[in-house]
XYZ file of C-alpha atoms in Angstrom:
174
model
C -80.179 -50.361 130.567
C -81.405 -47.694 128.139
C -80.587 -47.370 124.445
C -76.939 -46.431 125.124
C -75.562 -49.953 124.723
C -72.698 -51.101 126.895
C -69.214 -51.834 125.616
C -68.715 -55.537 126.297
C -65.585 -56.319 124.275
C -62.290 -54.550 123.533
C -63.194 -54.343 119.854
C -66.319 -52.309 120.710
C -64.370 -49.269 121.910
C -65.038 -46.400 119.466
C -62.142 -45.612 117.123
C -61.975 -41.962 118.245
C -61.619 -42.969 121.903
C -58.983 -45.575 121.104
C -56.931 -43.078 119.079
C -57.159 -40.563 121.937
C -55.937 -43.163 124.446
C -53.079 -44.254 122.172
C -51.973 -40.640 121.670
C -51.372 -40.335 125.423
C -48.946 -43.252 125.818
C -45.342 -43.872 124.745
C -44.305 -45.878 121.674
C -43.463 -49.022 123.636
C -46.937 -49.132 125.156
C -48.491 -48.604 121.723
C -46.621 -51.659 120.443
C -47.851 -53.753 123.386
C -51.417 -52.470 122.972
C -51.395 -53.343 119.263
C -51.329 -57.000 120.308
C -54.703 -56.813 122.086
C -56.703 -57.503 118.933
C -56.626 -56.871 115.202
C -59.102 -54.004 115.545
C -56.774 -52.149 117.892
C -53.805 -52.849 115.637
C -55.713 -51.446 112.657
C -56.768 -48.378 114.650
C -53.191 -47.726 115.713
C -52.018 -47.974 112.103
C -54.795 -45.645 111.013
C -53.684 -43.066 113.581
C -49.975 -43.133 112.657
C -48.567 -40.075 110.914
C -44.861 -40.986 111.211
C -43.171 -44.356 110.801
C -39.603 -45.567 110.438
C -38.840 -49.090 109.285
C -35.142 -48.395 108.789
C -34.174 -50.933 111.459
C -36.017 -53.690 109.621
C -33.248 -56.045 108.523
C -35.351 -58.618 106.654
C -38.625 -58.691 104.748
C -39.063 -54.909 104.592
C -40.796 -55.256 101.232
C -43.410 -57.677 102.604
C -43.898 -55.541 105.696
C -44.561 -52.444 103.578
C -46.974 -54.393 101.357
C -49.002 -55.505 104.384
C -48.880 -52.237 106.370
C -49.289 -49.551 103.696
C -53.028 -50.108 103.093
C -53.617 -49.369 106.795
C -51.391 -46.266 106.928
C -53.709 -43.868 105.131
C -52.821 -40.875 107.348
C -49.063 -41.322 107.139
C -47.070 -38.133 106.520
C -43.489 -39.267 107.191
C -42.044 -42.634 106.200
C -38.409 -43.685 106.582
C -37.414 -46.786 104.606
C -33.631 -46.311 104.644
C -31.884 -49.658 104.193
C -28.512 -51.212 104.938
C -29.079 -53.917 102.338
C -31.495 -53.406 99.448
C -34.876 -54.974 100.180
C -37.526 -52.719 98.663
C -39.019 -53.465 95.266
C -41.204 -51.328 93.021
C -44.391 -53.098 94.156
C -43.933 -51.802 97.719
C -43.494 -48.216 96.518
C -46.527 -48.581 94.250
C -48.563 -49.753 97.261
C -47.366 -46.757 99.281
C -48.328 -44.437 96.424
C -51.764 -46.054 96.162
C -52.510 -45.842 99.897
C -50.539 -43.000 101.500
C -51.738 -39.914 99.635
C -50.893 -37.538 102.524
C -47.215 -38.510 102.491
C -44.954 -35.448 102.739
C -41.571 -36.864 103.730
C -40.207 -40.104 102.248
C -36.740 -41.592 102.689
C -35.883 -44.343 100.199
C -32.114 -44.014 100.501
C -30.057 -47.044 99.467
C -33.024 -48.636 97.687
C -30.840 -50.007 94.900
C -33.532 -52.343 93.533
C -36.043 -49.605 92.696
C -36.647 -48.548 89.102
C -38.348 -45.636 87.357
C -41.712 -47.333 88.018
C -41.412 -46.242 91.659
C -40.985 -42.575 90.735
C -43.912 -42.739 88.305
C -46.109 -44.258 91.040
C -45.071 -41.595 93.563
C -45.773 -38.868 90.999
C -49.374 -40.028 90.685
C -50.085 -41.118 94.258
C -48.181 -38.713 96.500
C -48.699 -35.153 95.210
C -47.998 -33.649 98.655
C -44.366 -34.786 98.857
C -42.181 -32.004 100.241
C -39.073 -34.017 101.079
C -37.739 -37.016 99.150
C -34.460 -38.796 99.813
C -33.483 -41.138 96.984
C -29.755 -41.023 97.640
C -28.020 -44.122 96.391
C -30.903 -45.090 94.099
C -28.707 -45.359 91.040
C -31.299 -46.882 88.671
C -33.563 -43.818 88.418
C -33.409 -41.986 85.086
C -33.516 -38.262 84.484
C -36.802 -38.721 82.572
C -38.499 -40.267 85.619
C -37.151 -37.545 87.885
C -38.507 -34.777 85.640
C -41.839 -36.622 85.524
C -41.949 -36.798 89.334
C -41.138 -33.102 89.651
C -43.908 -32.173 87.228
C -46.548 -33.878 89.420
C -45.087 -33.317 92.907
C -44.908 -29.525 92.749
C -44.470 -29.096 96.530
C -41.039 -30.770 96.693
C -38.581 -28.484 98.479
C -35.888 -31.013 99.422
C -34.609 -33.702 97.082
C -31.508 -35.745 97.933
C -29.998 -37.155 94.725
C -26.591 -38.133 96.097
C -25.417 -41.162 94.127
C -28.211 -40.915 91.545
C -25.774 -40.772 88.646
C -28.343 -41.291 85.875
C -30.945 -38.905 87.312
C -28.727 -36.054 88.442
C -27.298 -34.980 85.100
C -26.626 -31.299 84.486
C -29.228 -31.307 81.723
C -32.078 -32.562 83.885
C -31.241 -30.166 86.708
C -31.514 -27.233 84.273
C -34.929 -28.238 82.893
C -37.870 -26.090 83.998
C -40.750 -28.033 85.442
């Protein structure tokens, strides 16, 4: 055979071809395919632009910590919770890895503190939509800080954010 080199293993399939194949199949098939090998799983993560982990009932924090470094093209992430699982370290990892994030749902993340908003302010400047409803620990100072760095925000759900949604902070120019 000439200098073309044959593909002899699954892991040798070029990333571009794999992403094209994955884009043509349904979500269930993508999940099955991700079990073929770690290279395919990584490629699938790399190609994801939208992800919802809201049905994750346990260990959401650990899942985010392990997945976020592979989700560099993510634009939409839903982390809505029935019981609070997320901690600041998961949000910091998202902010450090998912710089293209535009839509983030952190509703009912009762365990998050201002550190999460500071991390998002520095790592996710393209945020357009942020749902932090029920995140009662965020302060108005952190919210103003976030708004000063994330200038593209058009939608911000503050329902239940009693410390961050004061009349004074909502009047402040950014």
